[in-house]
CSV table of C-alpha atoms in Angstrom, one decimal:
chain,number,residue,atom,x,y,z
T,1,UNK,CA,42.4,-61.2,103.7
T,2,UNK,CA,41.5,-57.7,105.0
T,3,UNK,CA,43.6,-56.1,102.3
T,4,UNK,CA,41.9,-57.9,99.4
T,5,UNK,CA,38.2,-57.7,100.5
T,6,UNK,CA,37.9,-53.9,100.3
T,7,UNK,CA,39.5,-53.9,96.9
T,8,UNK,CA,36.9,-56.3,95.4
T,9,UNK,CA,34.2,-54.2,97.2
T,10,UNK,CA,35.4,-51.0,95.3
T,11,UNK,CA,35.7,-52.7,92.0
T,12,UNK,CA,32.3,-54.0,92.3
T,13,UNK,CA,30.9,-50.6,93.3
T,14,UNK,CA,32.5,-49.1,90.2
T,15,UNK,CA,31.0,-51.5,87.8
T,16,UNK,CA,27.7,-51.1,89.3
T,17,UNK,CA,27.8,-47.4,88.9
T,18,UNK,CA,28.8,-47.7,85.2
T,19,UNK,CA,26.0,-50.0,84.5
T,20,UNK,CA,23.6,-47.6,86.2
T,21,UNK,CA,24.9,-44.6,84.1
T,22,UNK,CA,24.5,-46.5,80.9
T,23,UNK,CA,21.1,-47.7,81.8
T,24,UNK,CA,20.0,-44.2,82.7
T,25,UNK,CA,21.3,-42.8,79.4
T,26,UNK,CA,19.6,-45.5,77.4
T,27,UNK,CA,16.4,-44.9,79.2
T,28,UNK,CA,16.5,-41.2,78.5
T,29,UNK,CA,17.1,-41.7,74.8
T,30,UNK,CA,14.3,-44.2,74.6
T,31,UNK,CA,12.0,-41.8,76.4
T,32,UNK,CA,12.9,-39.0,74.0
T,33,UNK,CA,12.2,-41.3,71.0
T,34,UNK,CA,8.9,-42.4,72.6
T,35,UNK,CA,7.8,-38.8,73.2
T,36,UNK,CA,8.8,-37.9,69.6
T,37,UNK,CA,6.6,-40.6,68.1
T,38,UNK,CA,3.9,-40.1,70.6
T,39,UNK,CA,3.5,-36.5,69.4
T,40,UNK,CA,0.3,-35.9,67.4
T,41,UNK,CA,0.6,-35.4,63.6
T,42,UNK,CA,-0.7,-31.8,63.8
T,43,UNK,CA,2.2,-30.7,66.0
T,44,UNK,CA,4.7,-32.1,63.3
T,45,UNK,CA,2.9,-30.2,60.5
T,46,UNK,CA,2.9,-27.0,62.5
T,47,UNK,CA,6.7,-27.4,63.0
T,48,UNK,CA,7.2,-27.8,59.2
T,49,UNK,CA,5.0,-24.8,58.3
T,50,UNK,CA,6.9,-22.6,60.7
T,51,UNK,CA,10.2,-23.7,58.9
T,52,UNK,CA,8.7,-22.9,55.4
T,53,UNK,CA,7.6,-19.5,56.6
T,54,UNK,CA,11.3,-18.7,57.1
T,55,UNK,CA,11.9,-19.1,53.4
T,56,UNK,CA,11.5,-15.8,51.5
T,57,UNK,CA,9.1,-15.7,48.5
T,58,UNK,CA,10.9,-15.1,45.1
T,59,UNK,CA,10.5,-11.4,43.9
T,60,UNK,CA,11.9,-11.8,40.3
T,61,UNK,CA,11.7,-14.2,37.4
T,62,UNK,CA,15.0,-15.2,35.8
T,63,UNK,CA,15.4,-16.7,32.3
T,64,UNK,CA,17.4,-16.5,29.1
T,65,UNK,CA,16.5,-14.3,26.1
T,66,UNK,CA,17.8,-13.0,22.8
T,67,UNK,CA,18.1,-9.5,21.3
T,68,UNK,CA,16.0,-8.8,18.2
T,69,UNK,CA,15.2,-5.7,16.2
T,70,UNK,CA,11.8,-4.0,16.5
T,71,UNK,CA,9.6,-6.3,14.3
T,72,UNK,CA,12.2,-9.1,14.2
T,73,UNK,CA,14.5,-10.0,11.4
T,74,UNK,CA,12.8,-9.6,8.0
T,75,UNK,CA,13.9,-12.0,5.3
T,76,UNK,CA,13.9,-10.3,1.9
T,77,UNK,CA,13.8,-12.6,-1.0
T,78,UNK,CA,12.7,-13.0,-4.7
T,79,UNK,CA,10.5,-15.3,-6.5
T,80,UNK,CA,12.7,-18.3,-7.6
T,81,UNK,CA,14.3,-19.1,-9.8
T,82,UNK,CA,16.1,-15.8,-9.8
T,83,UNK,CA,19.7,-14.8,-10.2
T,84,UNK,CA,21.1,-11.7,-8.6
T,85,UNK,CA,22.4,-9.2,-11.2
T,86,UNK,CA,23.7,-6.5,-8.9
T,87,UNK,CA,23.5,-5.5,-5.2
T,88,UNK,CA,23.2,-1.7,-4.4
T,89,UNK,CA,23.6,-2.1,-0.7
T,90,UNK,CA,26.0,-3.7,1.8
T,91,UNK,CA,25.8,-5.0,5.3
T,92,UNK,CA,25.2,-2.1,7.6
T,93,UNK,CA,23.4,0.0,5.0
T,94,UNK,CA,20.5,2.1,6.4
T,95,UNK,CA,17.5,1.9,4.0
T,96,UNK,CA,14.1,3.4,3.8
T,97,UNK,CA,10.9,1.7,2.9
T,98,UNK,CA,10.8,1.0,-0.9
T,99,UNK,CA,14.5,1.6,-1.3
T,100,UNK,CA,16.2,-0.5,-4.0
T,101,UNK,CA,18.2,-3.2,-2.6
T,102,UNK,CA,19.2,-5.2,-5.7
T,103,UNK,CA,18.6,-5.9,-9.3
T,104,UNK,CA,17.8,-9.3,-10.6
T,105,UNK,CA,18.7,-10.9,-13.9
T,106,UNK,CA,17.2,-9.4,-17.1
T,107,UNK,CA,16.7,-6.1,-15.4
T,108,UNK,CA,18.2,-4.2,-18.4
T,109,UNK,CA,16.0,-6.2,-20.8
T,110,UNK,CA,12.9,-5.4,-18.8
T,111,UNK,CA,13.9,-1.7,-18.7
T,112,UNK,CA,14.2,-1.6,-22.4
T,113,UNK,CA,10.8,-3.2,-22.8
T,114,UNK,CA,9.3,-0.6,-20.6
T,115,UNK,CA,11.0,2.2,-22.7
T,116,UNK,CA,9.7,0.6,-25.9
T,117,UNK,CA,6.1,0.2,-24.6
T,118,UNK,CA,6.1,3.8,-23.5
T,119,UNK,CA,7.4,5.0,-26.9
T,120,UNK,CA,4.7,3.2,-28.7
T,121,UNK,CA,2.1,4.5,-26.3
T,122,UNK,CA,3.3,8.1,-26.6
T,123,UNK,CA,3.7,7.8,-30.5
T,124,UNK,CA,0.2,6.4,-30.8
T,125,UNK,CA,-1.2,9.1,-28.5
T,126,UNK,CA,0.3,11.9,-30.6
T,127,UNK,CA,-0.9,10.3,-33.9
T,128,UNK,CA,-4.4,10.0,-32.3
T,129,UNK,CA,-4.3,13.6,-31.2
T,130,UNK,CA,-3.4,14.7,-34.7
T,131,UNK,CA,-6.1,12.7,-36.4
T,132,UNK,CA,-8.7,14.0,-33.8
T,133,UNK,CA,-7.5,17.5,-34.3
T,134,UNK,CA,-8.1,17.3,-38.1
T,135,UNK,CA,-11.5,15.6,-37.8
T,136,UNK,CA,-12.5,18.2,-35.1
T,137,UNK,CA,-11.4,21.0,-37.4
T,138,UNK,CA,-13.4,19.7,-40.3
T,139,UNK,CA,-16.4,19.1,-38.1
T,140,UNK,CA,-16.2,22.7,-36.9
T,141,UNK,CA,-16.0,23.9,-40.5
T,142,UNK,CA,-19.1,21.9,-41.3
T,143,UNK,CA,-20.9,23.2,-38.3
T,144,UNK,CA,-20.1,26.8,-39.3
T,145,UNK,CA,-21.4,26.1,-42.8
T,146,UNK,CA,-24.6,24.8,-41.4
T,147,UNK,CA,-25.0,27.7,-39.1
T,148,UNK,CA,-24.4,30.1,-42.0
T,149,UNK,CA,-27.0,28.4,-44.1
T,150,UNK,CA,-29.5,28.5,-41.2
T,151,UNK,CA,-28.8,32.2,-40.4
T,152,UNK,CA,-27.6,34.0,-43.6
T,153,UNK,CA,-29.7,32.2,-46.2
T,154,UNK,CA,-33.0,33.1,-44.5
T,155,UNK,CA,-31.8,36.8,-44.8
T,156,UNK,CA,-31.3,36.3,-48.5
T,157,UNK,CA,-34.7,34.8,-48.9
T,158,UNK,CA,-36.2,37.8,-47.0
T,159,UNK,CA,-34.4,40.2,-49.2
T,160,UNK,CA,-35.5,38.4,-52.4
T,161,UNK,CA,-39.0,38.3,-51.1
T,162,UNK,CA,-38.9,42.1,-50.5
T,163,UNK,CA,-37.4,42.6,-54.0
T,164,UNK,CA,-40.3,40.7,-55.4
T,165,UNK,CA,-42.9,42.6,-53.4
T,166,UNK,CA,-41.3,45.8,-54.6
T,167,UNK,CA,-41.5,44.6,-58.3
T,168,UNK,CA,-45.1,43.7,-57.8
T,169,UNK,CA,-45.8,47.3,-56.7
T,170,UNK,CA,-43.8,48.7,-59.5
T,171,UNK,CA,-45.5,46.5,-62.0
T,172,UNK,CA,-48.9,47.5,-60.6
T,173,UNK,CA,-48.1,51.2,-61.0
T,174,UNK,CA,-46.7,50.7,-64.5
T,175,UNK,CA,-49.8,48.7,-65.4
T,176,UNK,CA,-52.1,51.6,-64.1
T,177,UNK,CA,-50.0,54.1,-66.0
T,178,UNK,CA,-50.4,52.1,-69.2
T,179,UNK,CA,-54.1,51.8,-68.7
T,180,UNK,CA,-54.3,55.7,-68.5
T,181,UNK,CA,-52.0,56.1,-71.4
T,182,UNK,CA,-54.2,53.7,-73.5
T,183,UNK,CA,-57.3,55.8,-72.6
T,184,UNK,CA,-55.7,58.9,-73.5
T,185,UNK,CA,-54.3,57.5,-76.7
T,186,UNK,CA,-57.7,56.4,-77.8
T,187,UNK,CA,-59.1,59.9,-77.1
T,188,UNK,CA,-56.2,61.3,-79.2
T,189,UNK,CA,-55.0,63.3,-76.3
T,190,UNK,CA,-51.6,61.4,-76.0
T,191,UNK,CA,-49.0,60.9,-78.7
T,192,UNK,CA,-48.1,57.7,-80.1
T,193,UNK,CA,-44.6,57.9,-78.7
T,194,UNK,CA,-45.9,58.6,-75.2
T,195,UNK,CA,-48.2,55.7,-75.4
T,196,UNK,CA,-45.4,53.3,-76.6
T,197,UNK,CA,-43.1,54.6,-73.8
T,198,UNK,CA,-45.9,53.7,-71.3
T,199,UNK,CA,-46.3,50.3,-72.8
T,200,UNK,CA,-42.6,49.6,-72.7
T,201,UNK,CA,-42.4,50.6,-69.1
T,202,UNK,CA,-45.1,48.2,-68.2
T,203,UNK,CA,-43.4,45.4,-70.0
T,204,UNK,CA,-40.1,46.1,-68.3
T,205,UNK,CA,-41.7,46.1,-64.9
T,206,UNK,CA,-43.5,42.8,-65.7
T,207,UNK,CA,-40.1,41.3,-66.7
T,208,UNK,CA,-38.5,42.6,-63.5
T,209,UNK,CA,-41.3,41.1,-61.4
T,210,UNK,CA,-40.9,37.7,-63.1
T,211,UNK,CA,-37.1,37.8,-62.5
T,212,UNK,CA,-37.7,38.7,-58.8
T,213,UNK,CA,-40.1,35.8,-58.4
T,214,UNK,CA,-37.6,33.4,-60.0
T,215,UNK,CA,-34.9,34.7,-57.8
T,216,UNK,CA,-37.0,34.2,-54.8
T,217,UNK,CA,-37.8,30.6,-55.8
T,218,UNK,CA,-34.1,29.9,-56.6
T,219,UNK,CA,-33.0,31.2,-53.2
T,220,UNK,CA,-35.6,29.2,-51.3
T,221,UNK,CA,-34.7,26.0,-53.1
T,222,UNK,CA,-31.0,26.7,-52.8
T,223,UNK,CA,-31.4,27.0,-49.0
T,224,UNK,CA,-32.9,23.5,-48.8
T,225,UNK,CA,-30.2,22.0,-50.9
T,226,UNK,CA,-27.4,23.7,-49.0
T,227,UNK,CA,-28.9,22.7,-45.7
T,228,UNK,CA,-29.2,19.1,-46.8
T,229,UNK,CA,-25.6,19.1,-48.0
T,230,UNK,CA,-24.4,20.8,-44.9
T,231,UNK,CA,-26.2,18.3,-42.7
T,232,UNK,CA,-24.8,15.4,-44.7
T,233,UNK,CA,-21.2,16.8,-44.5
T,234,UNK,CA,-21.7,17.4,-40.8
T,235,UNK,CA,-22.7,13.8,-40.1
T,236,UNK,CA,-19.8,12.6,-42.2
T,237,UNK,CA,-17.4,14.7,-40.2
T,238,UNK,CA,-18.9,13.4,-37.0
T,239,UNK,CA,-18.3,9.9,-38.1
T,240,UNK,CA,-14.8,10.7,-39.2
T,241,UNK,CA,-14.1,12.1,-35.7
T,242,UNK,CA,-15.4,8.9,-34.1
T,243,UNK,CA,-13.4,6.9,-36.4
T,244,UNK,CA,-10.3,8.9,-35.6
T,245,UNK,CA,-10.8,8.4,-31.9
T,246,UNK,CA,-11.2,4.7,-32.3
T,247,UNK,CA,-8.3,4.4,-34.8
T,248,UNK,CA,-5.8,3.8,-32.1
T,249,UNK,CA,-6.4,1.6,-29.1
T,250,UNK,CA,-4.7,3.6,-26.4
T,251,UNK,CA,-6.2,1.4,-23.6
T,252,UNK,CA,-4.3,-1.7,-25.0
T,253,UNK,CA,-1.1,0.2,-25.4
T,254,UNK,CA,-1.4,1.5,-21.9
T,255,UNK,CA,-2.1,-1.9,-20.6
T,256,UNK,CA,1.1,-3.0,-22.4
T,257,UNK,CA,3.0,-0.3,-20.6
T,258,UNK,CA,1.7,-1.5,-17.2
T,259,UNK,CA,2.5,-5.0,-18.0
T,260,UNK,CA,6.1,-4.1,-19.0
T,261,UNK,CA,6.4,-2.0,-15.8
T,262,UNK,CA,5.2,-4.9,-13.7
T,263,UNK,CA,7.7,-7.2,-15.3
T,264,UNK,CA,10.4,-4.6,-14.6
T,265,UNK,CA,9.4,-4.3,-11.0
T,266,UNK,CA,9.8,-8.1,-10.6
T,267,UNK,CA,13.5,-7.6,-11.4
T,268,UNK,CA,13.9,-5.1,-8.7
T,269,UNK,CA,14.2,-6.1,-5.0
T,270,UNK,CA,12.9,-3.2,-2.7
T,271,UNK,CA,13.0,-2.9,1.1
T,272,UNK,CA,9.6,-3.8,2.7
T,273,UNK,CA,10.4,-1.4,5.6
T,274,UNK,CA,12.9,1.1,7.0
T,275,UNK,CA,15.9,-0.5,8.7
T,276,UNK,CA,19.4,-1.7,8.5
T,277,UNK,CA,20.8,-4.5,6.3
T,278,UNK,CA,22.0,-7.0,8.8
T,279,UNK,CA,23.2,-9.8,6.5
T,280,UNK,CA,23.6,-10.5,2.7
T,281,UNK,CA,23.0,-14.2,1.7
T,282,UNK,CA,23.3,-13.8,-2.2
T,283,UNK,CA,25.6,-11.8,-4.2
T,284,UNK,CA,25.9,-10.9,-7.9
T,285,UNK,CA,25.6,-13.9,-10.2
T,286,UNK,CA,24.3,-16.2,-7.5
T,287,UNK,CA,20.9,-17.9,-7.7
T,288,UNK,CA,18.4,-17.2,-4.9
T,289,UNK,CA,17.0,-20.8,-4.8
T,290,UNK,CA,14.3,-20.0,-2.3
T,291,UNK,CA,16.7,-18.7,0.4
T,292,UNK,CA,16.4,-15.0,1.6
T,293,UNK,CA,18.4,-12.6,-0.5
T,294,UNK,CA,19.2,-10.5,2.6
T,295,UNK,CA,18.0,-9.8,6.1
T,296,UNK,CA,16.8,-6.4,7.4
T,297,UNK,CA,16.2,-5.2,11.0
T,298,UNK,CA,14.6,-2.1,12.4
T,299,UNK,CA,17.0,0.6,13.7
T,300,UNK,CA,14.6,2.6,16.0
T,301,UNK,CA,13.4,-0.2,18.4
T,302,UNK,CA,15.0,-3.2,20.0
T,303,UNK,CA,13.6,-6.0,22.0
T,304,UNK,CA,14.7,-8.8,24.2
T,305,UNK,CA,12.6,-11.9,23.6
T,306,UNK,CA,12.7,-13.5,27.0
T,307,UNK,CA,11.9,-17.3,27.3
T,308,UNK,CA,10.0,-17.6,30.6
T,309,UNK,CA,9.3,-21.1,31.9
T,310,UNK,CA,5.7,-22.0,31.6
T,311,UNK,CA,5.4,-22.3,35.4
T,312,UNK,CA,6.2,-18.6,35.7
T,313,UNK,CA,3.8,-17.5,33.0
T,314,UNK,CA,1.2,-16.6,35.6
T,315,UNK,CA,3.5,-14.0,37.0
T,316,UNK,CA,4.0,-12.1,33.8
T,317,UNK,CA,2.2,-8.8,33.1
T,318,UNK,CA,2.5,-6.1,30.6
T,319,UNK,CA,4.6,-3.2,31.8
T,320,UNK,CA,6.8,-5.2,34.2
T,321,UNK,CA,10.4,-3.9,34.4
T,322,UNK,CA,13.2,-6.1,33.3
T,323,UNK,CA,17.0,-6.0,33.6
T,324,UNK,CA,19.3,-7.5,30.9
T,325,UNK,CA,22.9,-8.4,31.4
T,326,UNK,CA,25.6,-10.4,29.4
T,327,UNK,CA,29.3,-10.6,29.3
T,328,UNK,CA,29.1,-9.0,25.8
T,329,UNK,CA,27.3,-5.9,27.2
T,330,UNK,CA,29.4,-3.1,28.7
T,331,UNK,CA,26.4,-2.1,31.0
T,332,UNK,CA,23.1,-3.4,32.1
T,333,UNK,CA,20.1,-2.8,29.8
T,334,UNK,CA,16.6,-2.0,31.0
T,335,UNK,CA,13.2,-2.3,29.5
T,336,UNK,CA,9.6,-3.2,30.1
T,337,UNK,CA,7.4,-6.0,28.9
T,338,UNK,CA,5.3,-4.8,25.9
T,339,UNK,CA,3.6,-7.9,24.9
T,340,UNK,CA,3.4,-11.5,25.9
T,341,UNK,CA,3.0,-14.5,23.6
T,342,UNK,CA,-0.1,-16.8,23.9
T,343,UNK,CA,1.9,-19.9,22.7
T,344,UNK,CA,3.9,-22.2,24.9
T,345,UNK,CA,6.7,-24.0,22.9
T,346,UNK,CA,10.1,-25.5,23.3
T,347,UNK,CA,12.9,-23.1,24.2
T,348,UNK,CA,15.1,-21.8,21.5
T,349,UNK,CA,17.8,-20.2,23.6
T,350,UNK,CA,20.0,-22.9,25.3
T,351,UNK,CA,22.0,-22.3,28.4
T,352,UNK,CA,25.8,-22.7,28.2
T,353,UNK,CA,25.5,-24.9,31.4
T,354,UNK,CA,25.7,-28.5,30.2
T,355,UNK,CA,23.5,-29.5,33.0
T,356,UNK,CA,20.7,-27.1,32.2
T,357,UNK,CA,17.5,-28.4,30.6
T,358,UNK,CA,17.5,-28.4,26.9
T,359,UNK,CA,13.8,-29.3,26.3
T,360,UNK,CA,12.0,-26.8,28.5
T,361,UNK,CA,8.5,-25.4,27.7
T,362,UNK,CA,8.5,-21.6,27.7
T,363,UNK,CA,6.4,-18.7,26.8
T,364,UNK,CA,7.9,-15.6,25.0
T,365,UNK,CA,7.7,-12.1,26.7
T,366,UNK,CA,8.8,-9.2,24.4
T,367,UNK,CA,10.7,-6.6,26.4
T,368,UNK,CA,11.2,-3.3,24.7
T,369,UNK,CA,14.6,-1.8,25.6
T,370,UNK,CA,14.7,1.8,26.8
T,371,UNK,CA,18.0,2.5,24.8
T,372,UNK,CA,18.3,0.3,21.6
T,373,UNK,CA,21.6,1.7,20.5
T,374,UNK,CA,23.9,-0.9,22.1
T,375,UNK,CA,21.5,-3.9,21.6
T,376,UNK,CA,21.1,-3.2,17.9
T,377,UNK,CA,24.8,-3.8,17.4
T,378,UNK,CA,24.4,-7.3,18.9
T,379,UNK,CA,21.4,-8.9,17.2
T,380,UNK,CA,20.6,-12.4,18.5
T,381,UNK,CA,22.9,-12.0,21.5
T,382,UNK,CA,22.0,-14.4,24.2
T,383,UNK,CA,21.3,-12.6,27.4
T,384,UNK,CA,20.3,-13.1,31.0
T,385,UNK,CA,16.9,-11.6,31.9
T,386,UNK,CA,15.6,-10.7,35.3
T,387,UNK,CA,11.9,-9.7,35.4
T,388,UNK,CA,10.6,-8.0,38.5
T,389,UNK,CA,7.4,-9.6,39.7
T,390,UNK,CA,4.5,-7.4,40.7
T,391,UNK,CA,4.1,-7.0,44.4
């Protein structure tokens, strides 16, 4: 009996201690839970805030983008329906503004029409010039004739008048001589021959006076007739000159030339800007049918159009620096934001990650690259963009 009693006593003591340890542990846990739930809400908020403070604020904006030329890709087309006759450029050709890119159908026909219109215009112009020259020459001759009449004939009249005045004086002297001779003849102091000679001299002077008076009258009347005729011829020549100038409608022929040139220009496709031919969509003999004939891009500037999520739009500013990378680029490209779009729209550049969102709302930021050489060889390349946020 003595050997078994102590054994039960030890067993009982061990179970009691185990139950005591278990009870103590449960009590501590319950006390801890009670303390946790008994804490005021402000203490919990302060704990969470302190945790958030440990998370660093983002210093950059990351997004996708695409490489584009300076002013984007320019579609060069023609008014449909149009058929390409001949291309004068190829992909990669560098062109200046207004350079010829292609000729359309009926270009040769339009070229011939321009040549014909110009020939008609030049021929009519020469004919008109000849007619005007003849009319102007005749008018000048008539003008000279009138000037001669108005300057020379008055001199002739003055000479005729002086001749008449002289004959009047001579006739008067001859008449006085005759009167003296008559008196002497009556007094028998002059011979009959001398008297008859004096009488004849007076008759001659009278006749000469009469002739000079008739000459003066004739010259005066002739001046009036000549002046009237000259004025009539002058007016006729002026009318002929006006008729010659109006005989050819140069304005209509010139308008015809301009119309032919405009039609010719419609058969020529010119470059709207300086750049590089990126792609040709239509070749000789093909119809344009409303699609771009070819595409041109600028060669002096390159941009990355970054599609920034609308939630990051507030962090965008002009001048922010950006870094551009891609597996297709041998080195990192850099640039700065030059302009920011005002329109938010669906993203065009899709991530290769199948789990990435495909219907995101983005805003475009145009980043001008510092060195466009490499980028312009990879137009429309999808790139990864990192934009440094302002401090």
